[in-house]
mmCIF file of C-alpha atoms and ligand atoms in Angstrom:
data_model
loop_
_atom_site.group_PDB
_atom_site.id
_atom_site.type_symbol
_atom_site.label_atom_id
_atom_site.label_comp_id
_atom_site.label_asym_id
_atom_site.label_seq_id
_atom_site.Cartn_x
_atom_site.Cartn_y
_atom_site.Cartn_z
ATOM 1 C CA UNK A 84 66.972 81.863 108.406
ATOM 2 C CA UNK A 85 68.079 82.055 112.265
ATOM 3 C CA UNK A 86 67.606 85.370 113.820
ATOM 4 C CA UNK A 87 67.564 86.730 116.870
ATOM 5 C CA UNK A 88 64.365 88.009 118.451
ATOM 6 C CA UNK A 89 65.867 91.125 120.199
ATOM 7 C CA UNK A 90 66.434 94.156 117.654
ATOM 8 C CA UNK A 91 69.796 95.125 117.199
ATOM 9 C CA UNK A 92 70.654 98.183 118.447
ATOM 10 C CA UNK A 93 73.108 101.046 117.103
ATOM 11 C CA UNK A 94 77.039 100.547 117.705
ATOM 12 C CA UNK A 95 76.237 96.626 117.083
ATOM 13 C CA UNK A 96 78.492 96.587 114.209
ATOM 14 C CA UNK A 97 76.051 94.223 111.805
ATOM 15 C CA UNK A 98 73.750 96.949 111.622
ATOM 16 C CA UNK A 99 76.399 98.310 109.294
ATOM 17 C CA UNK A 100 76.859 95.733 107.261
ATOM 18 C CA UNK A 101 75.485 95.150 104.169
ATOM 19 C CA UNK A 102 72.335 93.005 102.771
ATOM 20 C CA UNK A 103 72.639 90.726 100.223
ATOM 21 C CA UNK A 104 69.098 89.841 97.631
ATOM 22 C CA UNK A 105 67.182 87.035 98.703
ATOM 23 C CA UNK A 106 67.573 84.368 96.302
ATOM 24 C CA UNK A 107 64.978 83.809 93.707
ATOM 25 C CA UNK A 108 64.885 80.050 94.393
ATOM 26 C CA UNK A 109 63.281 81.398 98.042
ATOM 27 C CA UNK A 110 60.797 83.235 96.959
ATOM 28 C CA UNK A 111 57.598 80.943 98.444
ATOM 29 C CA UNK A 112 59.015 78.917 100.039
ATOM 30 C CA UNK A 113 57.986 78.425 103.023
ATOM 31 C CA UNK A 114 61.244 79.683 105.197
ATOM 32 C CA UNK A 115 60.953 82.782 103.265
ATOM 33 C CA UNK A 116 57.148 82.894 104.465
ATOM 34 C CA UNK A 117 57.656 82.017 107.848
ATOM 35 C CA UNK A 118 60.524 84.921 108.210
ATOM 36 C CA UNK A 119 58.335 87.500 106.588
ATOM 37 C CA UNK A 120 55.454 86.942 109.121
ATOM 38 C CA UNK A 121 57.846 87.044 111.891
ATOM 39 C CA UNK A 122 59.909 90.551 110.600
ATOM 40 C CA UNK A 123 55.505 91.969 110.562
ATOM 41 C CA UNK A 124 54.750 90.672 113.814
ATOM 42 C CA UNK A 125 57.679 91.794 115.467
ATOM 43 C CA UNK A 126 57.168 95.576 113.842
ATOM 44 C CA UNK A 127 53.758 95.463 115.044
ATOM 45 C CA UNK A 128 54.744 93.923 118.646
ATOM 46 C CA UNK A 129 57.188 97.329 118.588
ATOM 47 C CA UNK A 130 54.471 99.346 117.215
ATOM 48 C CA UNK A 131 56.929 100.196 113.825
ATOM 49 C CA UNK A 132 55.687 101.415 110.854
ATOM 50 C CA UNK A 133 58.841 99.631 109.345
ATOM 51 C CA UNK A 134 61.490 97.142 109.895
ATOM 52 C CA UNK A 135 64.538 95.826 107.958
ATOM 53 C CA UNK A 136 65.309 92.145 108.006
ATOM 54 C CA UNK A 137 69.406 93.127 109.250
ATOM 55 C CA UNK A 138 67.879 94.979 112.119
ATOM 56 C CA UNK A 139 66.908 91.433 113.441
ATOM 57 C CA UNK A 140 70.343 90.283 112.389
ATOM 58 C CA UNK A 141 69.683 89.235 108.889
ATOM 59 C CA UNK A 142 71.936 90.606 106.607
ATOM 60 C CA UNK A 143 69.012 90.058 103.683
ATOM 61 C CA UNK A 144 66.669 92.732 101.865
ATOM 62 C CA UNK A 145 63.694 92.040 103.159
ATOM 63 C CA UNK A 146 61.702 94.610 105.200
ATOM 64 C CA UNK A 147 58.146 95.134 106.522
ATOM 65 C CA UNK A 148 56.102 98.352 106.060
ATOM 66 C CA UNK A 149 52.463 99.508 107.227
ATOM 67 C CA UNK A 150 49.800 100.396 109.730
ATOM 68 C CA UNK A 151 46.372 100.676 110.187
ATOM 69 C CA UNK A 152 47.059 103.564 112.480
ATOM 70 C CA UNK A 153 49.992 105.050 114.040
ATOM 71 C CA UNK A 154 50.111 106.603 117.276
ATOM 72 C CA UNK A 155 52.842 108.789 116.599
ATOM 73 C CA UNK A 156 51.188 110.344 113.709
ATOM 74 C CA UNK A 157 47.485 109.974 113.929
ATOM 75 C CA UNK A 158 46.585 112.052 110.594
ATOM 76 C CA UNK A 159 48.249 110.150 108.313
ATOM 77 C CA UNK A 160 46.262 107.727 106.117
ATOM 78 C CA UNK A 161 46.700 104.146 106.807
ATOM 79 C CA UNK A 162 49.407 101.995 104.974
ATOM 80 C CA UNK A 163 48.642 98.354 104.287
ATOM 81 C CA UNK A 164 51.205 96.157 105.953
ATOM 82 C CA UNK A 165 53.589 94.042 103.125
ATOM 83 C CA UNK A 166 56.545 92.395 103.334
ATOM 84 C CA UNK A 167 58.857 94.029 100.002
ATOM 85 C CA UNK A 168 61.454 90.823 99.149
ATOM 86 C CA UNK A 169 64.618 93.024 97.130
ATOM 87 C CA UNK A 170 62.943 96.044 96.820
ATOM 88 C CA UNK A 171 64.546 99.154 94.920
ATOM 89 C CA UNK A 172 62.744 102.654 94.246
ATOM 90 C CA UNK A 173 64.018 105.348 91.660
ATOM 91 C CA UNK A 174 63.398 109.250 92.198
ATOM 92 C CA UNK A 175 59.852 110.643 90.265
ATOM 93 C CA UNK A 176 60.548 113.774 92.064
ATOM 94 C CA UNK A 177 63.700 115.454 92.964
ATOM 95 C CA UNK A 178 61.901 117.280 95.951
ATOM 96 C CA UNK A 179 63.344 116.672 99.321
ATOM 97 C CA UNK A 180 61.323 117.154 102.415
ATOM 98 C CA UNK A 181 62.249 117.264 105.985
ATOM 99 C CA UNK A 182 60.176 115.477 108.680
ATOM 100 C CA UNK A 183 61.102 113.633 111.924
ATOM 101 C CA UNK A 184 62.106 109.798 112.009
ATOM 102 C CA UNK A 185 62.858 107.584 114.442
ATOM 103 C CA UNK A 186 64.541 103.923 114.611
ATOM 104 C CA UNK A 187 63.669 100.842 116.590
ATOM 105 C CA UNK A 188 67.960 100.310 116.590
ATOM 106 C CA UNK A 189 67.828 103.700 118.175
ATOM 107 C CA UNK A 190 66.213 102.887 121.234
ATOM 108 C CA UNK A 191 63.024 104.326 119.031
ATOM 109 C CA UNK A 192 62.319 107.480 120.665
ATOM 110 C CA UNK A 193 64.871 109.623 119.545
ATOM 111 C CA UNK A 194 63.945 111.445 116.888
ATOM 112 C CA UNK A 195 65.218 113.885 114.377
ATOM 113 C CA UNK A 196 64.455 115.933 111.117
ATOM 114 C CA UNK A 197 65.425 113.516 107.806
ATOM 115 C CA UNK A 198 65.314 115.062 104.340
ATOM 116 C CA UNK A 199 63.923 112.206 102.153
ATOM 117 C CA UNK A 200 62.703 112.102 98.390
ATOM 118 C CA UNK A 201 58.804 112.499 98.303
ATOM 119 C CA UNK A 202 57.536 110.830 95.631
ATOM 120 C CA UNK A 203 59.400 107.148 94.198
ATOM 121 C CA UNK A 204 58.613 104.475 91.961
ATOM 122 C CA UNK A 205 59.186 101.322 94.113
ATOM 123 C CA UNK A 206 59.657 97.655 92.675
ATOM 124 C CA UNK A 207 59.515 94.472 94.941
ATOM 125 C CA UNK A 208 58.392 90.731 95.398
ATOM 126 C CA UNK A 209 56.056 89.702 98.094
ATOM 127 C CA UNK A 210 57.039 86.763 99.935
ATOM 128 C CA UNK A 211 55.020 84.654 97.266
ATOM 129 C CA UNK A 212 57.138 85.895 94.331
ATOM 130 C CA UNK A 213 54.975 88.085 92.959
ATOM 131 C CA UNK A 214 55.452 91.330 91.428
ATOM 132 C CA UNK A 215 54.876 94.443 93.921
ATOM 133 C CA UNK A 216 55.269 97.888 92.511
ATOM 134 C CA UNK A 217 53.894 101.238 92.485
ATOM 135 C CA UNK A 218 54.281 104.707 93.215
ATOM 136 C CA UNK A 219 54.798 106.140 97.129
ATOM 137 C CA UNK A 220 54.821 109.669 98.413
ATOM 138 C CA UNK A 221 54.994 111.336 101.698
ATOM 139 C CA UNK A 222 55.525 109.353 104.959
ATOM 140 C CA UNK A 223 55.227 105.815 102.429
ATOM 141 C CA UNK A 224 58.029 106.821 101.058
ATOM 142 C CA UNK A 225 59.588 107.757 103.579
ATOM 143 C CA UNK A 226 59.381 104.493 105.292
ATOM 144 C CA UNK A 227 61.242 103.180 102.299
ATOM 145 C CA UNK A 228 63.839 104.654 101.931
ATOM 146 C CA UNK A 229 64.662 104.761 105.465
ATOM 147 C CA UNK A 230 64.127 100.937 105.481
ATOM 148 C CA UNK A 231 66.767 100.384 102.128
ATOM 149 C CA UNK A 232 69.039 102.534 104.226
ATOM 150 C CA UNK A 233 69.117 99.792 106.455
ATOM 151 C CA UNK A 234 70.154 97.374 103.799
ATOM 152 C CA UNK A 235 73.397 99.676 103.195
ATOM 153 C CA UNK A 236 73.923 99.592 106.673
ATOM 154 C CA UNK A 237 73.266 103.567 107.002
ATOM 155 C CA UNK A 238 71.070 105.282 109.994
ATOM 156 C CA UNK A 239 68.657 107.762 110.003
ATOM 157 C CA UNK A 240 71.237 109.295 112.357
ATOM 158 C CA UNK A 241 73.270 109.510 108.983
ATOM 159 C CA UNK A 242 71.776 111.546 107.489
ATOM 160 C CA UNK A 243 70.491 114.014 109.507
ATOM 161 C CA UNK A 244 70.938 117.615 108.507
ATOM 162 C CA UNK A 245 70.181 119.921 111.149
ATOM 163 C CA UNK A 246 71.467 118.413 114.322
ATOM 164 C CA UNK A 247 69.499 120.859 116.032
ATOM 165 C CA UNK A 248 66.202 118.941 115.683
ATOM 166 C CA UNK A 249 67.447 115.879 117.375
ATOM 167 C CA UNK A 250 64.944 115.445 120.541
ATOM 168 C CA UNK A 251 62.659 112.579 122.361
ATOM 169 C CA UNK A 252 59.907 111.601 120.676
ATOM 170 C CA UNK A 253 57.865 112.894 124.497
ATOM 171 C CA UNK A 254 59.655 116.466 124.093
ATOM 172 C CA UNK A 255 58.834 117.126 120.376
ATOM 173 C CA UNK A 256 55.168 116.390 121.047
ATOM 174 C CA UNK A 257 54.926 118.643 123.950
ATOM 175 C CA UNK A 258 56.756 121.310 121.993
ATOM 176 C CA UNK A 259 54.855 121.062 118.814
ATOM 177 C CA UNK A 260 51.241 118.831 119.730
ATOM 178 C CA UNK A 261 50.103 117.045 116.413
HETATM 179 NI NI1 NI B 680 65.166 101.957 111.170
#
């Protein structure tokens, strides 16, 4: 799994493409390992709370979540770093709630108001090939669905609703302190 060590950046046309599954046969082996330590380093190196496997120019579903603490939003509880190998969620709430995101292929301090799903069912493998799964709400799930997104090749530029909220991640914390 060759990849580049820069993250892509929007108008790069792969980040449009779309991901295919990671074949069964991968899951722990060691490439699949190695990868999956690199895509959690590299989040953390960029101080992410997530990252998508295409956004290092691997066209695979694979994507890194978590944090112990996040700068940008210091309230919220910690979420423990995994790798999710094919991960899918369904809908256990059709409530939709706006808050800001922001995109390490969009320079990652532009940010702007997202309406995502707040509470999912999520189903994965860890890098090992074991089952993951569980329920996610708030900024969890969140982070997943903006990191599938990636696998479909869509933006959190996509859907944004109210262009109006669109601002640097400096400016919206001067405006409106956490
Ligand atoms: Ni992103």
């Amino acid at each position: 799994m060759m990849t580049e060590t820069t993250l892509l950046q929007v108008g790069n046309p792969q980040l449009r493409e779309i991901s295919m599954p990671v074949e069964l046969h991968l899951l722990g082996s060691e490439e699949l390992i190695r990868f999956s330590n690199q895509l959690l380093e590299l989040m953390q190196q960029y101080k992410g709370v997530g990252l998508a496997a295409p956004q290092i120019g691997l066209q695979k579903k694979i994507l890194a979540l978590g944090f112990e603490k996040s700068e940008r939003r210091p309230l919220e509880k910690p979420i423990p770093r995994a790798v999710l190998i094919n991960p899918t969620f369904t809908v256990l709430s059709n409530n939709l709630e706006e808050d800001y995101e922001a995109c390490l292929s969009v320079g990652g301090n532009l940010m702007a108001k997202v309406p995502r799903f707040t509470h999912i069912y999520y189903q994965a493998y860890d890098p090992h090939g074991n089952t993951i799964e569980g329920e996610a709400k708030g900024l969890h799930a969140r982070i997943i669905q903006h990191e599938i997104d990636h696998f479909d090749g869509i933006l959190f530029l996509d859907r944004v609703q109210d262009t109006r909220t669109y601002g640097f991640v400096e400016e919206i914390k001067k405006a409106k302190p956490a």
